[in-house]
Structures are given as C-alpha cells and as structure tokens.
C-alpha cells in the first residue's frame, strides 16, 4: 500500500468517526432558546450525519420542478428522536445505513414534500417553543410553506448555533483538514514544476484542477495571477520569462477545505521580489505567534496591523484571518472589518484547541504584481500547528 492509499484509507475510516456532541448542541440551543432545529444546509447535514453526503445531487440539486432538500429535525434534549428526511434513492447508501441514525424518512423528491415532512415531525412532538432554521439556506417556497403552516412557533435563525457547534474540530476532522491542505500545496508545486514560459493562466488552472483531482480532492477554484497583472481569473494571458505567479486555490477533501496561496516564478527572483515576499512572510509569522489556546481571537490582528502600518507598502497591503472547516469562512469569527462583513463573535473570546484559522496577507504591488501567502493554522493544546506548510518561498517553475 502506498502512502497515498494509506492516508486515503485512514481518512475514509475517520469519516465514520465524525460524531457530533449532542450535549453541546443542546446547550447551544438552550442558550438561544430554541426547542427544535430544522437543518438543511449540505455542510451541516454532512456534519450531523458523521460525514455522509448523498452523492447523487452533489453536482446539481434540481429535480423536476423543484430540488433535493435533505433535512434533519432535531429536538433539544432528545437526540434519540432526531429524524433525517431524504430521497428514496438514499435507501441504498451503505454509509447512511451504517450510521444507525435514529429515524429515517427517505421518501421526498422536492422542497414542499420535505418541509411538510419536517413540520409533521415537529407537530408530533408537540413543539411549542422556538424553531431554529438556516435562513440563508432554506429555499423560498419551503420557507413560505413553513410560515403558513407553523403559526404557533417563532422561527429564528440558527446558523450561528450550528456554526458554534462545528467551531472545535475533532481529531477525525483535523485528519481531513490536514490532508486537504497538504494535497492542495502539493498540487500547486507539481503544476509549477511541470510548466514553462509560453503556457497560459488557463493552462495552469486546468493543470491544477487535474492535480487536485488526482490527489483525491474536489477542485473548487483557483484564483491565479501572472506577471504584473492583478487579474485573478483564469484567462488566455500568456506567461512569459520572469513572470511571477500566484496560485490561490480552494479544494475540499470529503467536504473539508484546503485553501492556501503560494508564489512561483518563471525565472529567478531578484532581491526586490525576495524582500517583498519576505515582508509578507514576516506578517504571516507575526500572526502565528498570537494563535494559541487562551489567546483572544482578535490578538492575531494586532502585530500584523502594526507591521503593515509601518511598511512603505502600507497602502497596498491587506491582511485577513478567519475560521474555516466545512465552510471557507466559519467560526471562529475574528473580525467584522471589510471584506468579511459578518459579526466578530469570537474576537474577544479565547481560542480553543481544535479551532482552525486561515491567515492571509496580500500585497498589490503597482510594479511587481500580486504577491500573497495564505496559511491554515490549527490551534493545539500547547500552541499551534500549520497545515500544508511547504512551498512558502519563491517556487522556481520548471524545477
């Protein structure tokens, strides 16, 4: 068995150990005053079902005049009553059968059928308190049906409740996140090593997609720049000798995201390029020093902000840090500054072991182009660990 096969087997076995903490979910629901949850986002369905995600509708949700809408209905304090509502074809899913989920209703094809089934479950429980939904993910027709039929319960948004449930990753999740990060970086380095001047950004994008897929990843995107251009789309721009390349790619491994950025050059970096990437590296390393258990979430912004303010490139530098896992931006939420646009729930809270943080520093240099590093940091019991922490300098293309 090769190392890749061994890791693949390890990760697939780890999927079945992704069991969520029902007592923690009950506490979060109690804090929010929620009696029943109706959950439908694919990432939360996957999380609550131990890594299971029905493959058939992975590429497209459409089914006739409606769409596939998996639902979990969960009652606070009664995990044994939880119901999974899915499609009839899921009856043949071996992994779903292995999970021994308390109650399965695999009989719906569209959104109205699914939400009606969820409503009947809540009614059978005599639910009288708040019902939590995922407002940003529930289809409009299902939401209208819910509001027309459920008139005695207040509907509240439960996205933050579910996100906080996922904030601390289990050992099994960390296995998948580490693999996602390492395989993304390995794919980037392989692409740079196998190309030469004359190729296009589109060529590199397609090559990276193939490399990631061949490593067991699902390719999500690649933001790519070449030369002095700040355009990050995969275009037919021809890459020339001495052009710098930025590869910022997201791909997932069993749903868990690897999102990193590395720099390459089709030639040899001069002293200015070495210094520019070195400055970005200094900012990145300063952020790492403040990431550890017990430190405030916002601490990882203080030193990077100071370094950028004192830089002669301050007007062109930007820095961001955010949680990640099944979703590219999730808890811990560390800042409400642009471009995130979400509340900084965790800025003043202590970081905890098992949290995953993405840190990224970008320089939009007016003459040299787009220069960036993005890293994935795991909070550990004694400090932190960087996942996929290779290829951080200038990678020479063709070598």
Coordinates of C-alpha atoms in Angstrom, one line a residue:
X1 CA 0.0 0.0 0.0
X2 CA 1.4 3.4 -1.0
X3 CA 1.4 6.4 1.4
X4 CA -1.4 7.9 -0.6
X5 CA -3.5 4.8 -0.3
X6 CA -2.8 4.5 3.4
X7 CA -3.9 8.1 4.0
X8 CA -6.9 7.7 1.9
X9 CA -7.9 4.7 3.9
X10 CA -7.2 6.5 7.2
X11 CA -9.3 9.5 6.2
X12 CA -12.2 7.4 4.9
X13 CA -12.3 5.5 8.2
X14 CA -12.1 8.8 10.0
X15 CA -15.2 9.9 8.3
X16 CA -17.3 7.4 10.2
X17 CA -15.9 8.8 13.5
X18 CA -17.2 12.3 12.9
X19 CA -19.8 12.1 15.7
X20 CA -21.1 15.5 16.9
X21 CA -21.6 16.4 20.6
X22 CA -25.3 16.2 21.3
X23 CA -24.9 17.7 24.7
X24 CA -23.1 20.7 23.3
X25 CA -25.8 21.2 20.7
X26 CA -28.4 21.0 23.4
X27 CA -26.6 23.7 25.4
X28 CA -26.3 26.0 22.4
X29 CA -30.0 25.6 21.6
X30 CA -30.9 26.3 25.2
X31 CA -28.8 29.4 25.2
X32 CA -30.6 30.6 22.1
X33 CA -34.0 29.5 23.5
X34 CA -34.5 27.0 20.6
X35 CA -36.6 23.9 21.1
X36 CA -36.4 22.3 17.6
X37 CA -34.0 22.6 14.7
X38 CA -34.8 22.1 11.1
X39 CA -31.5 21.8 9.4
X40 CA -31.0 21.8 5.6
X41 CA -27.6 23.1 4.5
X42 CA -25.4 20.4 3.0
X43 CA -22.5 21.2 5.2
X44 CA -24.5 20.9 8.4
X45 CA -26.3 17.8 7.2
X46 CA -22.9 16.2 6.5
X47 CA -21.6 17.3 9.9
X48 CA -24.6 15.8 11.8
X49 CA -24.6 12.6 9.8
X50 CA -20.9 11.8 10.5
X51 CA -19.5 12.8 7.1
X52 CA -22.3 11.4 5.0
X53 CA -23.4 13.4 2.0
X54 CA -25.7 11.9 -0.8
X55 CA -23.6 11.9 -3.9
X56 CA -26.4 11.9 -6.5
X57 CA -27.3 15.6 -6.0
X58 CA -23.8 16.8 -5.4
X59 CA -23.3 18.4 -8.8
X60 CA -26.8 19.8 -9.1
X61 CA -29.9 20.0 -6.8
X62 CA -32.6 20.3 -9.5
X63 CA -35.2 17.6 -9.6
X64 CA -38.2 18.2 -11.9
X65 CA -39.9 21.5 -10.9
X66 CA -38.2 21.5 -7.5
X67 CA -34.9 20.5 -5.9
X68 CA -33.4 18.0 -3.5
X69 CA -33.8 19.2 0.1
X70 CA -32.3 16.9 2.8
X71 CA -33.5 17.9 6.3
X72 CA -32.6 16.9 9.8
X73 CA -35.2 17.7 12.5
X74 CA -33.6 17.7 16.0
X75 CA -35.4 18.1 19.3
X76 CA -33.4 19.7 22.2
X77 CA -32.5 17.1 24.8
X78 CA -33.9 14.2 22.8
X79 CA -31.2 13.2 20.2
X80 CA -32.9 9.8 20.0
X81 CA -35.9 11.4 18.4
X82 CA -33.9 13.1 15.6
X83 CA -35.2 12.5 12.1
X84 CA -33.3 12.6 8.7
X85 CA -35.6 13.3 5.7
X86 CA -34.1 12.4 2.4
X87 CA -34.6 11.0 -1.1
X88 CA -35.8 7.4 -1.8
X89 CA -32.5 6.6 -3.6
X90 CA -30.6 7.0 -0.3
X91 CA -32.0 3.7 0.9
X92 CA -29.2 2.1 -0.9
X93 CA -26.5 4.2 0.7
X94 CA -24.3 1.9 2.8
X95 CA -22.7 4.7 4.8
X96 CA -26.1 6.1 5.8
X97 CA -27.2 2.6 6.9
X98 CA -24.1 2.2 9.0
X99 CA -24.7 5.4 10.9
X100 CA -27.8 3.9 12.5
X101 CA -29.3 7.4 12.6
X102 CA -32.4 7.3 15.0
X103 CA -35.1 7.8 12.4
X104 CA -35.0 7.9 8.6
X105 CA -37.7 9.2 6.3
X106 CA -36.4 8.6 2.8
X107 CA -39.5 9.5 0.7
X108 CA -39.2 13.0 -0.6
X109 CA -38.3 14.4 -4.0
X110 CA -39.0 18.1 -3.7
X111 CA -38.9 21.0 -1.2
X112 CA -42.5 21.1 -0.3
X113 CA -42.6 17.3 0.4
X114 CA -39.5 17.7 2.5
X115 CA -40.7 20.7 4.6
X116 CA -44.2 19.1 5.1
X117 CA -42.5 16.0 6.5
X118 CA -40.4 18.2 8.9
X119 CA -43.5 20.1 10.0
X120 CA -45.3 16.8 10.7
X121 CA -42.3 15.7 12.9
X122 CA -42.3 18.9 14.9
X123 CA -46.1 18.7 15.4
X124 CA -45.9 15.1 16.5
X125 CA -43.5 16.3 19.3
X126 CA -46.0 19.0 20.3
X127 CA -43.3 21.6 19.9
X128 CA -44.4 24.9 21.4
X129 CA -41.1 26.9 21.6
X130 CA -38.8 28.5 19.0
X131 CA -37.9 26.6 15.9
X132 CA -34.5 27.3 14.5
X133 CA -33.9 27.3 10.7
X134 CA -31.0 28.1 8.5
X135 CA -32.3 31.3 6.9
X136 CA -29.6 31.8 4.3
X137 CA -30.0 28.2 3.0
X138 CA -33.7 27.4 3.1
X139 CA -35.5 27.7 -0.3
X140 CA -38.1 30.4 -0.5
X141 CA -41.0 28.0 -1.2
X142 CA -40.1 25.8 1.8
X143 CA -39.8 28.9 4.0
X144 CA -43.2 30.2 2.8
X145 CA -44.8 26.8 3.4
X146 CA -43.2 26.7 6.9
X147 CA -44.5 30.1 7.9
X148 CA -48.0 29.4 6.6
X149 CA -48.3 26.1 8.5
X150 CA -46.4 26.8 11.6
X151 CA -48.2 29.8 13.3
X152 CA -47.8 29.0 17.0
X153 CA -43.9 28.8 17.0
X154 CA -41.5 31.6 16.5
X155 CA -39.0 30.9 13.7
X156 CA -35.4 32.1 14.4
X157 CA -32.1 31.9 12.6
X158 CA -29.9 29.1 13.9
X159 CA -26.9 29.4 11.6
X160 CA -24.7 30.7 14.4
X161 CA -25.8 27.9 16.8
X162 CA -24.8 25.3 14.3
X163 CA -21.6 27.1 13.4
X164 CA -20.5 27.2 17.0
X165 CA -21.2 23.5 17.3
X166 CA -18.6 23.0 14.5
X167 CA -16.0 25.5 15.8
X168 CA -13.8 23.0 17.6
X169 CA -12.7 20.3 15.2
X170 CA -12.5 16.6 16.3
X171 CA -9.3 14.6 15.7
X172 CA -11.1 13.0 12.7
X173 CA -11.9 16.4 11.2
X174 CA -8.3 17.5 11.7
X175 CA -7.1 14.5 9.7
X176 CA -9.2 15.6 6.8
X177 CA -8.2 19.2 7.0
X178 CA -4.5 18.4 7.2
X179 CA -4.8 16.1 4.1
X180 CA -6.8 18.8 2.3
X181 CA -4.1 21.4 3.0
X182 CA -1.1 19.2 2.1
X183 CA -2.7 18.0 -1.1
X184 CA -3.5 21.5 -2.3
X185 CA 0.0 22.7 -1.8
X186 CA 1.5 19.5 -3.4
X187 CA -0.8 20.1 -6.4
X188 CA 0.4 23.7 -6.7
X189 CA 4.1 22.8 -6.6
X190 CA 3.6 20.0 -9.1
X191 CA 1.9 22.4 -11.5
X192 CA 4.8 24.9 -11.2
X193 CA 7.4 22.3 -11.7
X194 CA 5.8 20.9 -14.9
X195 CA 5.3 24.2 -16.8
X196 CA 7.4 26.6 -18.7
X197 CA 7.0 30.1 -20.3
X198 CA 4.5 30.1 -23.1
X199 CA 1.7 28.4 -21.2
X200 CA -1.4 30.4 -20.3
X201 CA -3.2 31.1 -17.0
X202 CA -6.0 28.9 -18.2
X203 CA -3.5 26.1 -18.8
X204 CA -2.2 26.3 -15.2
X205 CA -5.8 26.4 -13.9
X206 CA -6.7 23.2 -15.7
X207 CA -3.4 21.5 -14.7
X208 CA -4.1 22.4 -11.1
X209 CA -7.6 21.0 -11.3
X210 CA -6.2 17.7 -12.6
X211 CA -3.5 17.6 -10.0
X212 CA -6.0 18.1 -7.2
X213 CA -8.5 15.6 -8.5
X214 CA -5.7 13.0 -8.9
X215 CA -4.9 13.5 -5.3
X216 CA -8.4 12.8 -4.2
X217 CA -9.6 16.4 -3.9
X218 CA -12.7 18.1 -5.2
X219 CA -11.4 21.1 -7.1
X220 CA -13.3 24.3 -6.1
X221 CA -11.4 27.2 -7.7
X222 CA -8.1 28.7 -8.4
X223 CA -7.5 32.5 -8.2
X224 CA -4.5 33.0 -10.4
X225 CA -2.3 36.0 -11.4
X226 CA 0.6 36.2 -13.7
X227 CA 3.3 38.9 -14.3
X228 CA 2.4 42.4 -13.1
X229 CA -1.4 41.9 -13.7
X230 CA -3.7 41.9 -10.7
X231 CA -6.4 40.0 -12.7
X232 CA -7.1 36.7 -10.8
X233 CA -9.3 35.0 -13.3
X234 CA -8.1 32.0 -15.4
X235 CA -7.6 33.8 -18.8
X236 CA -5.6 33.2 -22.0
X237 CA -2.8 35.5 -20.8
X238 CA 0.5 34.0 -21.9
X239 CA 3.1 33.6 -19.2
X240 CA 6.5 35.0 -20.0
X241 CA 10.0 34.5 -18.8
X242 CA 10.5 36.0 -15.3
X243 CA 6.7 36.4 -14.7
X244 CA 5.6 35.8 -11.1
X245 CA 2.6 33.5 -10.5
X246 CA 0.2 33.5 -7.6
X247 CA -1.9 30.3 -7.1
X248 CA -4.6 30.7 -4.5
X249 CA -6.7 27.5 -4.6
X250 CA -9.5 26.0 -2.7
X251 CA -10.3 22.3 -2.9
X252 CA -12.0 20.0 -0.4
X253 CA -11.3 16.6 0.9
X254 CA -14.5 14.8 1.9
X255 CA -16.0 18.3 2.3
X256 CA -13.2 19.8 4.4
X257 CA -11.5 22.7 2.8
X258 CA -7.9 23.3 1.9
X259 CA -7.4 26.9 1.0
X260 CA -3.9 28.2 0.6
X261 CA -1.8 30.6 -1.6
X262 CA 1.7 30.1 -2.8
X263 CA 4.0 32.0 -5.1
X264 CA 6.0 30.9 -8.1
X265 CA 8.2 32.5 -10.8
X266 CA 9.2 31.5 -14.3
X267 CA 12.8 32.5 -13.8
X268 CA 14.8 33.6 -10.7
X269 CA 13.5 36.1 -8.2
X270 CA 15.5 39.3 -7.8
X271 CA 16.4 40.8 -4.5
X272 CA 13.3 43.1 -4.5
X273 CA 11.0 40.1 -5.0
X274 CA 12.7 38.2 -2.2
X275 CA 12.3 41.2 0.1
X276 CA 8.6 41.7 -0.8
X277 CA 7.7 38.0 -0.2
X278 CA 9.9 38.2 2.9
X279 CA 7.8 41.1 4.3
X280 CA 4.6 39.2 3.7
X281 CA 6.2 36.2 5.4
X282 CA 7.1 38.4 8.4
X283 CA 3.4 39.5 8.7
X284 CA 2.2 35.9 8.5
X285 CA 4.6 34.7 11.1
X286 CA 3.7 37.6 13.5
X287 CA 0.1 36.4 13.3
X288 CA 1.0 32.8 14.1
X289 CA 2.8 33.9 17.3
X290 CA -0.5 35.1 18.8
X291 CA -2.5 32.0 17.8
X292 CA -2.8 29.6 20.8
X293 CA -5.2 28.4 23.4
X294 CA -6.5 31.1 25.7
X295 CA -5.4 34.0 23.5
X296 CA -8.1 36.3 22.3
X297 CA -9.3 35.7 18.8
X298 CA -8.5 39.3 17.9
X299 CA -4.9 39.0 19.0
X300 CA -3.8 37.7 15.7
X301 CA -4.7 41.1 14.1
X302 CA -2.6 43.3 16.4
X303 CA 1.0 42.7 15.2
X304 CA 0.1 42.2 11.5
X305 CA -1.7 45.6 11.7
X306 CA 1.3 47.3 13.3
X307 CA 3.7 45.8 10.7
X308 CA 1.5 46.9 7.8
X309 CA 1.1 50.4 9.2
X310 CA 4.9 50.8 9.4
X311 CA 5.6 49.4 5.9
X312 CA 6.3 51.6 2.9
X313 CA 3.8 49.5 1.1
X314 CA 1.1 50.1 3.7
X315 CA -1.4 51.4 1.1
X316 CA -1.1 48.2 -0.9
X317 CA -1.0 45.6 1.9
X318 CA -4.1 43.8 3.4
X319 CA -4.4 41.1 6.0
X320 CA -7.3 38.8 6.9
X321 CA -7.8 35.9 9.4
X322 CA -10.9 33.8 9.6
X323 CA -12.1 30.3 10.8
X324 CA -12.6 27.5 8.3
X325 CA -13.5 23.9 8.0
X326 CA -16.6 22.7 6.1
X327 CA -17.1 26.3 5.1
X328 CA -14.4 28.6 3.9
X329 CA -15.4 31.3 6.4
X330 CA -16.8 30.0 9.6
X331 CA -16.2 30.1 13.4
X332 CA -14.1 31.4 15.0
X333 CA -15.1 34.7 13.6
X334 CA -12.3 37.1 14.4
X335 CA -13.1 40.4 12.7
X336 CA -16.0 42.4 11.4
X337 CA -13.8 44.6 9.2
X338 CA -14.3 44.5 5.4
X339 CA -14.4 42.4 3.3
X340 CA -15.8 39.8 5.7
X341 CA -19.0 41.7 6.6
X342 CA -20.0 39.4 9.5
X343 CA -20.1 40.0 13.3
X344 CA -16.9 39.3 15.1
X345 CA -18.4 36.8 17.6
X346 CA -15.1 35.4 18.7
X347 CA -12.8 38.5 18.7
X348 CA -12.9 38.7 22.5
X349 CA -13.3 35.0 23.2
X350 CA -10.3 32.8 23.9
X351 CA -9.1 30.5 21.2
X352 CA -9.5 26.8 22.0
X353 CA -7.6 23.7 20.8
X354 CA -9.2 22.2 17.7
X355 CA -10.0 25.6 16.1
X356 CA -8.8 26.2 12.5
X357 CA -7.8 29.6 11.4
X358 CA -6.8 30.8 7.9
X359 CA -4.4 33.8 7.8
X360 CA -3.6 35.6 4.6
X361 CA -1.5 38.6 3.6
X362 CA -1.8 40.3 0.2
X363 CA 0.4 42.9 -1.5
X364 CA -1.0 44.6 -4.6
X365 CA 2.4 46.0 -5.8
X366 CA 1.9 48.6 -8.6
X367 CA 5.0 47.4 -10.5
X368 CA 5.7 43.8 -9.4
X369 CA 2.2 42.4 -9.3
X370 CA 0.1 40.3 -7.0
X371 CA 2.1 38.7 -4.1
X372 CA 0.3 36.7 -1.4
X373 CA 0.7 33.9 1.2
X374 CA -2.3 32.2 2.8
X375 CA -1.8 29.6 5.5
X376 CA -4.0 27.2 7.6
X377 CA -3.3 27.2 11.3
X378 CA -4.6 24.6 13.8
X379 CA -4.9 25.7 17.5
X380 CA -3.3 23.0 19.6
X381 CA -3.2 22.4 23.4
X382 CA 0.3 23.9 23.5
X383 CA 0.2 26.5 20.8
X384 CA -0.4 26.0 17.1
X385 CA 0.4 23.9 14.0
X386 CA 0.5 25.0 10.4
X387 CA -1.2 22.5 8.0
X388 CA 0.4 22.2 4.5
X389 CA 3.3 24.4 5.5
X390 CA 5.5 23.9 2.5
X391 CA 6.4 25.9 -0.7
X392 CA 6.4 29.1 1.2
X393 CA 9.2 30.8 -0.7
X394 CA 9.5 31.6 -4.4
X395 CA 9.0 28.3 -6.2
X396 CA 11.0 28.2 -9.4
X397 CA 8.8 27.0 -12.3
X398 CA 10.2 24.1 -14.3
X399 CA 12.2 22.6 -11.5

